[in-house]
CSV table of C-alpha atoms in Angstrom, one decimal:
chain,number,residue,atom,x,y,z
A,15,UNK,CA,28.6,19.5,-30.1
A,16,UNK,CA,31.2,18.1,-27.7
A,17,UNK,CA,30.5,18.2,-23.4
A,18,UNK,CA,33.2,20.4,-23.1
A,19,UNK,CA,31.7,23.0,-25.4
A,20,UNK,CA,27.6,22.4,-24.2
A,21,UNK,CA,29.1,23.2,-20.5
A,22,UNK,CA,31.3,26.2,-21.6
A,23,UNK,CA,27.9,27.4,-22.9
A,24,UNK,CA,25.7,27.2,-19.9
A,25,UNK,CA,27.9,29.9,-18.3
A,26,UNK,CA,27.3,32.3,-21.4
A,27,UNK,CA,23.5,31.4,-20.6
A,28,UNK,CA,23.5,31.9,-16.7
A,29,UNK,CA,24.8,35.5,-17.4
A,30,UNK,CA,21.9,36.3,-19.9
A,31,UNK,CA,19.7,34.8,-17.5
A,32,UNK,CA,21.1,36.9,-14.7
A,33,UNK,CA,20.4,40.1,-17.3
A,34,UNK,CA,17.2,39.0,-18.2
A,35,UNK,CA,16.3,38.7,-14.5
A,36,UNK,CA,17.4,42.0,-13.4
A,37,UNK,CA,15.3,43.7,-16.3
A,38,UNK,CA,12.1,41.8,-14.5
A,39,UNK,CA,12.9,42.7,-10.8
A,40,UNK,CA,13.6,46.2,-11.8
A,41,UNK,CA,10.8,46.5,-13.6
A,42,UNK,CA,8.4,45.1,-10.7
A,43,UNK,CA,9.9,47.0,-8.2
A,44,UNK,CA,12.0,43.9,-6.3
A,45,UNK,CA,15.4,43.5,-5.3
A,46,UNK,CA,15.5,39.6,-4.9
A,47,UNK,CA,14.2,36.6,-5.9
A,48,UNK,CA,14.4,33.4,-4.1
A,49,UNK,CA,13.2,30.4,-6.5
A,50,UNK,CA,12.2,27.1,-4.5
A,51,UNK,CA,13.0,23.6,-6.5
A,52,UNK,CA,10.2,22.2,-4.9
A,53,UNK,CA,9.3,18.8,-3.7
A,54,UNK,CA,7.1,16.0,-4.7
A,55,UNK,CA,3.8,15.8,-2.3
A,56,UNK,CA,3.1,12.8,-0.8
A,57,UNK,CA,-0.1,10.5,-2.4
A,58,UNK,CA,-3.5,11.3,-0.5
A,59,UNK,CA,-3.7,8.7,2.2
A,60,UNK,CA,-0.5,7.2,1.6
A,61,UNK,CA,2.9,7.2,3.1
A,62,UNK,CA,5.0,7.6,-0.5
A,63,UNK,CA,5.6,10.6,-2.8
A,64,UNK,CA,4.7,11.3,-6.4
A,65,UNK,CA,8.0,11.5,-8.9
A,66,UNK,CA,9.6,14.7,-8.4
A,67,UNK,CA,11.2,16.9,-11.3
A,68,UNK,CA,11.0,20.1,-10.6
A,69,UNK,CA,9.7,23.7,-11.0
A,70,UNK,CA,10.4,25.2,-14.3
A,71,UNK,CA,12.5,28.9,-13.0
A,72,UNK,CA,15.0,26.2,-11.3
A,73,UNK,CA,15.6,24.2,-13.9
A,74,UNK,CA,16.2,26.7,-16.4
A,75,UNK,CA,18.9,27.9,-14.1
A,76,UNK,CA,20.1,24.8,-12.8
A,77,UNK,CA,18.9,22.0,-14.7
A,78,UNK,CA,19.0,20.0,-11.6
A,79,UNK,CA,15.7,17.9,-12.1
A,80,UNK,CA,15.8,15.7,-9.4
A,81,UNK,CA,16.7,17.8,-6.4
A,82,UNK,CA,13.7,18.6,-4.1
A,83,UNK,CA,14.2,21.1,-1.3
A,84,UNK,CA,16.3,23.7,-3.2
A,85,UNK,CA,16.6,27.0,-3.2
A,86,UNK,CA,18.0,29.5,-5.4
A,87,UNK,CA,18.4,33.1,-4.3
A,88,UNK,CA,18.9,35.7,-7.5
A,89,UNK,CA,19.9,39.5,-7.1
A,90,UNK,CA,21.1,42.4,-9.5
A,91,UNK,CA,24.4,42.9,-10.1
A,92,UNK,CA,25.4,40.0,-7.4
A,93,UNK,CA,26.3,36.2,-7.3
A,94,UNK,CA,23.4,33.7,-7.6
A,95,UNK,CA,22.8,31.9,-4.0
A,96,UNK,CA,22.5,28.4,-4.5
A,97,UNK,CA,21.2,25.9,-1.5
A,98,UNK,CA,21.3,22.3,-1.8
A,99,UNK,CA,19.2,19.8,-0.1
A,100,UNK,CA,22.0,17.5,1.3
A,101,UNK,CA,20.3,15.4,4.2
A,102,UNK,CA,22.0,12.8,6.7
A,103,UNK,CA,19.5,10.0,5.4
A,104,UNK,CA,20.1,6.7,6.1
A,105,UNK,CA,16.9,5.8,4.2
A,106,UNK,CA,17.4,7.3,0.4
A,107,UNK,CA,20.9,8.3,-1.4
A,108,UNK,CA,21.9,11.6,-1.0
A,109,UNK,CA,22.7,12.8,-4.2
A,110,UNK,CA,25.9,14.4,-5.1
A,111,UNK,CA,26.6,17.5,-7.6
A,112,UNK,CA,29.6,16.7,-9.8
A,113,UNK,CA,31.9,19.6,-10.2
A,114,UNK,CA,31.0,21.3,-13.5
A,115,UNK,CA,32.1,25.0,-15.3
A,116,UNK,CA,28.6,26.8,-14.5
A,117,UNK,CA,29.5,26.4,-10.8
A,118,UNK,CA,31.8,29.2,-10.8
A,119,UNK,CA,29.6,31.3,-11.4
A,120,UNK,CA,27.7,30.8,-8.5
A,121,UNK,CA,28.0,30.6,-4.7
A,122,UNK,CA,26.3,26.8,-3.6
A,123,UNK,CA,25.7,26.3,0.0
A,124,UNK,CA,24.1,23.2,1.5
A,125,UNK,CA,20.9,22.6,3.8
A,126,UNK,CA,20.4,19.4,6.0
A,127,UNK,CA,16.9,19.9,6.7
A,128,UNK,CA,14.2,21.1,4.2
A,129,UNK,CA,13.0,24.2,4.3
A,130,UNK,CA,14.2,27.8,3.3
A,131,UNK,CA,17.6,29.5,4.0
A,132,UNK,CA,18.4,31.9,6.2
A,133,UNK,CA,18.6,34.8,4.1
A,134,UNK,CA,21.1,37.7,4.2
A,135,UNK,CA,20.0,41.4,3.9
A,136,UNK,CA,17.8,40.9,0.4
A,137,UNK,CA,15.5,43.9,0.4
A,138,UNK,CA,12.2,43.9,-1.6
A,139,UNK,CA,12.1,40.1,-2.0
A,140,UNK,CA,9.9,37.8,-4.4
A,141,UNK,CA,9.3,34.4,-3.7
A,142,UNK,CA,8.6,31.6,-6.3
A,143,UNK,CA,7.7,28.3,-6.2
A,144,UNK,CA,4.8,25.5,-5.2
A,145,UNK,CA,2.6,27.1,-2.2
A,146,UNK,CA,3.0,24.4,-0.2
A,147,UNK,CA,7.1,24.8,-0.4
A,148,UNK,CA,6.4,28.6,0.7
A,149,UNK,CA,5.1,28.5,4.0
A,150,UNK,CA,6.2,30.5,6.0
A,151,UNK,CA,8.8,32.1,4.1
A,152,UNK,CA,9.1,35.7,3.9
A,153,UNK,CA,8.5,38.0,1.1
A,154,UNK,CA,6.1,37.9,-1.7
A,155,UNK,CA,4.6,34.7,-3.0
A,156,UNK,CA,4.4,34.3,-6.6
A,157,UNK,CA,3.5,37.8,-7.8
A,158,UNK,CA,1.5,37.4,-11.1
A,159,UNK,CA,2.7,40.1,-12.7
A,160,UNK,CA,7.0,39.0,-12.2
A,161,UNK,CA,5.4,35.6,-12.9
A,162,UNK,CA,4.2,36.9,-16.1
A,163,UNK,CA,8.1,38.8,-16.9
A,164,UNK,CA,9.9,35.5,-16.2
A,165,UNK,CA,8.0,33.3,-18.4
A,166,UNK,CA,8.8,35.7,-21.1
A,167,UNK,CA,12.7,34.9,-20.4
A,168,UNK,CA,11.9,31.7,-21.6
A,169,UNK,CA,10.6,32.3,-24.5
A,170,UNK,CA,13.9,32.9,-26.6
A,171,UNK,CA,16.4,30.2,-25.9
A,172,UNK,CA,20.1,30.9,-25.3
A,173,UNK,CA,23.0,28.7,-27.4
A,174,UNK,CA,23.1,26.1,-24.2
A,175,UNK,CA,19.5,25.8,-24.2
A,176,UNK,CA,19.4,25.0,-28.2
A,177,UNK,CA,22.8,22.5,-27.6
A,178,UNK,CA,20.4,20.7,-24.5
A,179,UNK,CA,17.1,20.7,-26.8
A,180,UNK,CA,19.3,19.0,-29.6
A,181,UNK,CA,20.8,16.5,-27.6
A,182,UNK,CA,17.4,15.5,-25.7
A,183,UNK,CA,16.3,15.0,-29.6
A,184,UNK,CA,19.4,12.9,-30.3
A,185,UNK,CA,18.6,10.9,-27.5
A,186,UNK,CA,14.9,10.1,-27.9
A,187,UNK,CA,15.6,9.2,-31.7
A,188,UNK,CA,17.6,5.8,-30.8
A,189,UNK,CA,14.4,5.2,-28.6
A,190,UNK,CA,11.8,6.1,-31.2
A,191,UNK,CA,14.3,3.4,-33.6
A,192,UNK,CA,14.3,0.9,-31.2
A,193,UNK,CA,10.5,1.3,-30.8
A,194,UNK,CA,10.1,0.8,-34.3
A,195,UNK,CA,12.3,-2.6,-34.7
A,196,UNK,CA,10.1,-3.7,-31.6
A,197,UNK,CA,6.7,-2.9,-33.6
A,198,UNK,CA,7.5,-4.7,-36.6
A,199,UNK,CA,8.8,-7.5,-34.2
A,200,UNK,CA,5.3,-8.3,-32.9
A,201,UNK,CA,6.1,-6.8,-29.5
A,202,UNK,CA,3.3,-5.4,-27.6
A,203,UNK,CA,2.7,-2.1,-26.4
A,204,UNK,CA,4.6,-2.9,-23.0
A,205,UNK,CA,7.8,-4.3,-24.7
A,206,UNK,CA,7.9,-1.3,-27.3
A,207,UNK,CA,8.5,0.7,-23.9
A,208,UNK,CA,10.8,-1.3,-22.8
A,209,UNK,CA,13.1,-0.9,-26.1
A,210,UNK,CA,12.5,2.8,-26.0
A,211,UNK,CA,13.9,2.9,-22.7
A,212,UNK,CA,16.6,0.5,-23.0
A,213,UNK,CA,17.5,2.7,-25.8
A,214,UNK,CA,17.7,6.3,-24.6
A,215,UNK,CA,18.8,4.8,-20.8
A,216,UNK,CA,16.2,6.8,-19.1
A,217,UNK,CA,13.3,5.0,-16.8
A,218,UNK,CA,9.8,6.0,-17.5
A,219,UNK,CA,9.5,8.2,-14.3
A,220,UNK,CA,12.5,11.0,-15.4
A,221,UNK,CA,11.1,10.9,-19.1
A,222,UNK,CA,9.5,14.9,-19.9
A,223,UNK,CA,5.9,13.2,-19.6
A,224,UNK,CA,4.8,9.7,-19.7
A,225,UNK,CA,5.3,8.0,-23.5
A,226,UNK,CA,2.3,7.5,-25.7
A,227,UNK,CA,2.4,4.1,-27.1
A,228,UNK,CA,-0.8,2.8,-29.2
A,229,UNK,CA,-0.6,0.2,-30.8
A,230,UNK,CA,-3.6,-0.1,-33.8
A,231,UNK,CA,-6.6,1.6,-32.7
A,232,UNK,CA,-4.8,2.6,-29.8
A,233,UNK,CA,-3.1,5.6,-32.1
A,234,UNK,CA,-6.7,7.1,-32.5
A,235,UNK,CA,-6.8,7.7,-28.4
A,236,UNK,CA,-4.7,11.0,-28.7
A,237,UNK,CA,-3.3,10.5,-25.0
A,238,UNK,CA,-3.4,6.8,-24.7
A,239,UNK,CA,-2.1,6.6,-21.6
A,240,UNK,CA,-1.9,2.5,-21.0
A,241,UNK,CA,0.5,-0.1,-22.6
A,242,UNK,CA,-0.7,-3.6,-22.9
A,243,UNK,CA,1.1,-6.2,-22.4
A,244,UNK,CA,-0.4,-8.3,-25.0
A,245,UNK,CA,1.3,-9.0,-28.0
A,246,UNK,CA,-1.0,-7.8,-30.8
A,247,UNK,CA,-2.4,-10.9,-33.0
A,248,UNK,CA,-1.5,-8.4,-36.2
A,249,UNK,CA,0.7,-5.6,-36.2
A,250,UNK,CA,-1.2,-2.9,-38.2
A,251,UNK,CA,-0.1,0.4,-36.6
A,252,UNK,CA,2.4,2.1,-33.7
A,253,UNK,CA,2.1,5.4,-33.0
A,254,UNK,CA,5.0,6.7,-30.4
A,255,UNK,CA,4.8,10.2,-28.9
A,256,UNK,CA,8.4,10.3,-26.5
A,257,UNK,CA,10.9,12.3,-25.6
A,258,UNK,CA,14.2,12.4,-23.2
A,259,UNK,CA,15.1,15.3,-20.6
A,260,UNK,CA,18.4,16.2,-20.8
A,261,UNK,CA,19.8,18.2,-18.1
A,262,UNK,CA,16.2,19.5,-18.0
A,263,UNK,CA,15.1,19.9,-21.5
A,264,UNK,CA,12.9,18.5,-23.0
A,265,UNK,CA,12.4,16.5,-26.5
A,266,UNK,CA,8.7,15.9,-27.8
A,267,UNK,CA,9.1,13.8,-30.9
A,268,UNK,CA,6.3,11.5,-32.4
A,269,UNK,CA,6.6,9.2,-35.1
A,270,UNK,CA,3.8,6.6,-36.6
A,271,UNK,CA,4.9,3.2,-38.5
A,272,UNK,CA,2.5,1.0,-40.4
A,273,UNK,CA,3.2,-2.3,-40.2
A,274,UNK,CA,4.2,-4.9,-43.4
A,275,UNK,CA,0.5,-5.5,-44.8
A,276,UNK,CA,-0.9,-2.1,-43.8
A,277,UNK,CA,-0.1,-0.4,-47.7
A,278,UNK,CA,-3.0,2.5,-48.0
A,279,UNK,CA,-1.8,3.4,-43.9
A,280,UNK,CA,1.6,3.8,-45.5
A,281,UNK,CA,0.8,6.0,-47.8
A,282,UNK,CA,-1.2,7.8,-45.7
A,283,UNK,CA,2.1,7.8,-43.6
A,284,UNK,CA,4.1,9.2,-46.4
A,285,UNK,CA,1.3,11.9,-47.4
A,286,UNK,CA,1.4,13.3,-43.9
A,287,UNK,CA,5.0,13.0,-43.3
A,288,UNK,CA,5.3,15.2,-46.8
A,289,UNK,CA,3.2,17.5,-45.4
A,290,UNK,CA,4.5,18.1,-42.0
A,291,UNK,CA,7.8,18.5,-43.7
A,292,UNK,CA,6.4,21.9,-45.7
A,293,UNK,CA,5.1,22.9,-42.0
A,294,UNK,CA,7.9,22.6,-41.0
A,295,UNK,CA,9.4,24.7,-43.8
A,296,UNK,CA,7.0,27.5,-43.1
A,297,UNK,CA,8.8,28.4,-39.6
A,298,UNK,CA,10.5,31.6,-39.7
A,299,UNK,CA,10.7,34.8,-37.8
A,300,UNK,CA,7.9,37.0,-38.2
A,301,UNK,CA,5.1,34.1,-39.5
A,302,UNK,CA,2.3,33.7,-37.0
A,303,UNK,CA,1.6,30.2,-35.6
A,304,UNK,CA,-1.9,30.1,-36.5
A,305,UNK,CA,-1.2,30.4,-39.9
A,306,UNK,CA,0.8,27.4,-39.8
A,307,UNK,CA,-2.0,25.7,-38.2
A,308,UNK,CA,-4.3,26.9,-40.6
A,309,UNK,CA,-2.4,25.4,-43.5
A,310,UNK,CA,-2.3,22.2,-41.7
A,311,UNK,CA,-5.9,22.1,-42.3
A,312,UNK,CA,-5.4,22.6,-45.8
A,313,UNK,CA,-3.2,19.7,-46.1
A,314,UNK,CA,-5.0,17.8,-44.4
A,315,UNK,CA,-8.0,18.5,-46.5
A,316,UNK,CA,-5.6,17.9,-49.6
A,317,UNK,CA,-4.6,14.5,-48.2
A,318,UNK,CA,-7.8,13.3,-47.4
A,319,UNK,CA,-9.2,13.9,-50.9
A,320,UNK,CA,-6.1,12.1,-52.6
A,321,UNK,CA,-6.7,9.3,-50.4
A,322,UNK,CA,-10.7,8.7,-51.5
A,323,UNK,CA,-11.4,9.4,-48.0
A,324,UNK,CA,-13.6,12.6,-48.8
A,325,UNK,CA,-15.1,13.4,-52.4
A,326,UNK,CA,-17.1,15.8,-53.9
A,327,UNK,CA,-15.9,19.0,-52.0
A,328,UNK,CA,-12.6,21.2,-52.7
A,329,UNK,CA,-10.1,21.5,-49.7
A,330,UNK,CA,-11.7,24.9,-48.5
A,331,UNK,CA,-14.8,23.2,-48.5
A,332,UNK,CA,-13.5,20.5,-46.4
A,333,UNK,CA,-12.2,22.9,-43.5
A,334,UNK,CA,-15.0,25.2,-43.6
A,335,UNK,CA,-17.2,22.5,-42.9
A,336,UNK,CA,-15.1,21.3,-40.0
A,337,UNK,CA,-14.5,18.1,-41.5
A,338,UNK,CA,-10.5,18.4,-41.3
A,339,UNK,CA,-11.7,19.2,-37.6
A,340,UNK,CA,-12.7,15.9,-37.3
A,341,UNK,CA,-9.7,13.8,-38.4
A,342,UNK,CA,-7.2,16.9,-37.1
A,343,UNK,CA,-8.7,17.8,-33.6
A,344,UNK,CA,-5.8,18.9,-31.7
A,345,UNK,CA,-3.5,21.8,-32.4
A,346,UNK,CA,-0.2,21.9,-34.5
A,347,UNK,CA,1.9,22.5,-31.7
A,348,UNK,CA,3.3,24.6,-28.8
A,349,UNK,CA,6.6,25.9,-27.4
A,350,UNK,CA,9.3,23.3,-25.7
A,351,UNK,CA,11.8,24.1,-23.0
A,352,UNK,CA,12.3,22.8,-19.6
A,353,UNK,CA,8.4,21.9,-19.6
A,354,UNK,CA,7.2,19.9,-22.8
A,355,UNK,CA,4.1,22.6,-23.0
A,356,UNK,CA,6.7,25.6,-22.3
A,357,UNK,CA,4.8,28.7,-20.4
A,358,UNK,CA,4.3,32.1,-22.6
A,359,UNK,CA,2.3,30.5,-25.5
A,360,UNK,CA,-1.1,32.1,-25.0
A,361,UNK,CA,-0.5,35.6,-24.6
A,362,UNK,CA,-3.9,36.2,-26.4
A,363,UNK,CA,-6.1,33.0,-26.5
A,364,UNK,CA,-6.2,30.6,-29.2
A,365,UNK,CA,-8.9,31.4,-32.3
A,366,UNK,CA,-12.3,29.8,-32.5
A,367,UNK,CA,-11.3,27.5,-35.3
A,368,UNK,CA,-8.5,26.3,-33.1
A,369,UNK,CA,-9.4,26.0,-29.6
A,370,UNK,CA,-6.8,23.7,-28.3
A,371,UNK,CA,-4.1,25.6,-30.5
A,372,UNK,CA,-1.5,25.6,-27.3
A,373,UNK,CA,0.5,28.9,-29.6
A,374,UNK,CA,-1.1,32.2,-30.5
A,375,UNK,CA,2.3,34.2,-31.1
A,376,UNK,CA,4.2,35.3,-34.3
A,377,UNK,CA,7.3,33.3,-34.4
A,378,UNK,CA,10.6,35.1,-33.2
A,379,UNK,CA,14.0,33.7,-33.5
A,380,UNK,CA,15.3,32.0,-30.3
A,381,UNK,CA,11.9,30.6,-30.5
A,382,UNK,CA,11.6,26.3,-30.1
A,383,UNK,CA,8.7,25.1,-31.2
A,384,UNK,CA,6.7,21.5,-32.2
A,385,UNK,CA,5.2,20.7,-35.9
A,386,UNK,CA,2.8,17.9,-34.8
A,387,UNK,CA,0.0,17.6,-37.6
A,388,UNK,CA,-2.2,14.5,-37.3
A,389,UNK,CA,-4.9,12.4,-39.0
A,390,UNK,CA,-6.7,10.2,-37.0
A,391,UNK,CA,-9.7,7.8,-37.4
A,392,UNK,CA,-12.0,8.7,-33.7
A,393,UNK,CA,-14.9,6.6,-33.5
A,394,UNK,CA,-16.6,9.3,-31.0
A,395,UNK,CA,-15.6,12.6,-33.7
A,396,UNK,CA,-16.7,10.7,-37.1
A,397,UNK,CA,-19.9,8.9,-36.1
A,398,UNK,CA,-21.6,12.0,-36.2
A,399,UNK,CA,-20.0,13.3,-39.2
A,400,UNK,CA,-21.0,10.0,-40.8
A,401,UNK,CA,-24.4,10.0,-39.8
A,402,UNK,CA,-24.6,13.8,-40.4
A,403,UNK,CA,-26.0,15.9,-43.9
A,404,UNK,CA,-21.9,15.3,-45.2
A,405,UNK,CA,-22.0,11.6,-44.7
A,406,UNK,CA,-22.6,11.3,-48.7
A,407,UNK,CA,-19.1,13.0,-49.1
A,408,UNK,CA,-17.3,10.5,-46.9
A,409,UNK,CA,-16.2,6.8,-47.8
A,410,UNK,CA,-17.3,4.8,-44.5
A,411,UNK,CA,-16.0,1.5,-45.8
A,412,UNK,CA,-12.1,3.1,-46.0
A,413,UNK,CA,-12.9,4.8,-42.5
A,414,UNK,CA,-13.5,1.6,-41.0
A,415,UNK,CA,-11.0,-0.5,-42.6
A,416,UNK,CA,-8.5,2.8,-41.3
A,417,UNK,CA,-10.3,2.8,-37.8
A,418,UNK,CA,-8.3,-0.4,-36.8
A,419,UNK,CA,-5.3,1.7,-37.7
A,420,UNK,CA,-5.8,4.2,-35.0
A,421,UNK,CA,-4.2,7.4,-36.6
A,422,UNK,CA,-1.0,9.3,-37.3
A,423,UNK,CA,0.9,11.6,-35.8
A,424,UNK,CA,4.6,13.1,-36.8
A,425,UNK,CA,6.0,15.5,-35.1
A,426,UNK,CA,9.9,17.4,-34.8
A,427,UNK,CA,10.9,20.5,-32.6
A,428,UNK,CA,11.9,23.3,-34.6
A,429,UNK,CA,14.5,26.1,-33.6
A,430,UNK,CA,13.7,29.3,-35.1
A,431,UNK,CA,16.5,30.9,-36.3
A,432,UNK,CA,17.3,34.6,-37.5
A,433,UNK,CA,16.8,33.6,-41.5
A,434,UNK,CA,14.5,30.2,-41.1
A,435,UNK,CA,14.4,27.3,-39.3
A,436,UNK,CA,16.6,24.6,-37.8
A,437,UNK,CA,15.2,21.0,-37.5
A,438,UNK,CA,16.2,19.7,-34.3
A,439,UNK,CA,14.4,16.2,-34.7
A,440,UNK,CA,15.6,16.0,-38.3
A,441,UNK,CA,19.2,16.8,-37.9
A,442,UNK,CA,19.3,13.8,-35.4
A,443,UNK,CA,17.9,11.8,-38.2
A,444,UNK,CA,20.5,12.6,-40.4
């Protein structure tokens, strides 16, 4: 999709968010909302800030990630209110809004200090935001209830929101490449971030969270969150969970490359990447996200027999026992938006045999979701197992020569759509 037709959509989507909006003010009894950006607090007992992106209701109509002290001011049936943070600083760049389509659509104003506007006549009014960027301001401060109503307009994304997701995808893809080439390089952990970056031009600090990058047994730390900058004396694994924001979305893509003497890690490579494929296939309108999960487990348990890792029991067996459990521990997934865990997931919480499932609704289209199976080789989750009454089922010399290997993870973001699914990660791959 061209700029000129991505930007002709975001005014479609500012008038369905104005729509949406209304239904949830009406229905909570206000007549105004007044959204803060935000703005990064400063470090306990320090004099500098933490990295500032900004809070999720701004973004999704603004996409302005790096503005702090913003406001946005949203009534039924008028103009959106828009208030930039435009200091005299002689300290830090000002930063500037390039003229785009979406602005005529809305009324921008500009504030030299921080702080919230003086307001016109607003009635009932709702205030949103980080507490500490309320103070003082009038109205009501984060109501749960209209909380609650304007997650839910997240939850089904408009055509500009889809057109932003797949470009963020597009964009992490040459990063996750360049990461690869890096790997089989020799590069360490440090220098694969480096290429990812260099890649997708984004720094570290605007990415949608901070990259995981294990290198060999690394890839079993599920959020490794250091990157050494030792070179590894063999290259046996990478696992890269990264993503770009583009114009506030977010991609969340992780991929897993074994490296040139590393065959059975290959295939067990392959075997997952074939199953997170048929995951993928199961998305579709109407087909509750547990179930996928669920099924996850069964491949898992299907994959781990094949590879000799677990003998002796069928797959039901397997995920009964909670063995899957242990080499699949996390969840299959979760929404994606302007935040990388979008909000509106949960409305009921997640079953007993998946506790950190981050997903417990039936898939509607508009819906964007991630397929992330994994199978990983935890020291702290299989010693017990292996020194438990099913350690005679499990093949402890293949665990350990795997442990080294860390784990795998793959995982795309997947647009429901009215009749299936639309691959946003895999369409980029193409």
């Amino acid at each position: 999709m061209s700029d000129t037709e991505l930007l002709s959509l975001q005014t479609d989507h500012l008038h369905t968010l104005q729509q949406r909006y209304q239904q949830a003010l009406d229905a909570h009894g206000y007549d105004s909302l007044l959204v803060s950006s935000g703005a990064a607090p400063r470090r306990y007992g320090d004099d500098q800030s933490w990295h500032f992106q900004g809070y999720g209701p701004f973004l999704h109509w603004t996409g302005l990630t790096g503005w702090e002290h913003c406001w946005l001011l949203i009534r039924p049936g008028q103009r959106p209110v828009l208030w930039l943070h435009q200091p005299v600083d002689f300290w830090h760049a000002t930063p500037v809004l390039p003229w785009e389509p979406w602005q005529d659509a809305v009324d921008i104003d500009t504030l030299e200090q921080p702080g919230a506007p003086s307001l016109p006549r607003v009635g009932r009014l709702a205030v949103i935001g980080d507490p500490a960027c309320l103070t003082g301001v009038a109205g009501d401060h984060n109501p749960v209830a209209l909380l609650a109503a304007l997650d839910e307009t997240r939850v089904h994304k408009t055509g500009y929101e889809v057109a932003c997701l797949a470009r963020a995808n597009a964009l992490a893809l040459s990063g996750h490449r360049a990461a690869r080439e890096a790997f089989l390089a020799g590069a360490s952990e440090f220098d694969v971030s480096l290429a990812y970056q260099q890649a997708t031009g984004q720094r570290e600090a605007d990415a949608p969270y901070h990259s995981i990058i294990g290198v060999n047994e690394h890839a079993g730390t599920l959020h490794y969150q250091y990157y050494s900058t030792d070179a590894p004396a063999q290259s046996r694994s990478l696992l890269i969970d990264a993503g770009v924001r583009f114009r506030g979305y977010c991609s969340d893509i992780t991929r897993t490359s074994a490296g040139p003497q590393e065959a059975r890690f290959a295939a067990l490579i392959q075997g997952l990447d074939q199953l997170q494929r048929r995951l993928c296939d199961m998305v579709a309108p109407g087909v509750a996200y547990v179930d996928i999960h669920r099924k996850a487990h069964q491949g898992i348990a299907a994959l781990l027999g094949a590879a000799g890792l677990v003998t002796g029991l069928d797959d039901d067996a397997m995920v009964s026992e909670g063995i899957t459990r242990v080499f699949f521990p996390h969840g299959i997934g979760h929404f994606l938006g302007v935040q990388v865990h979008d909000v509106a997931g949960k409305p009921v919480p997640p079953p007993t045999d998946a506790p950190f499932l981050r997903l417990t609704r039936t898939l509607e289209a508009g819906m964007v979701v991630t397929i992330e199976p994994g199978l990983y080789f935890i020291p702290s989750l299989l010693d017990p197992l292996l020194s438990g009454p099913l350690a005679g089922h499990l093949n402890p010399s293949l665990i350990r020569e795997l442990q080294s290997c860390g784990g795998i993870r793959i995982e795309d973001n997947v647009l429901v759509t009215g009749a299936g699914a639309r691959n946003l990660t895999r369409a980029g791959e193409a």
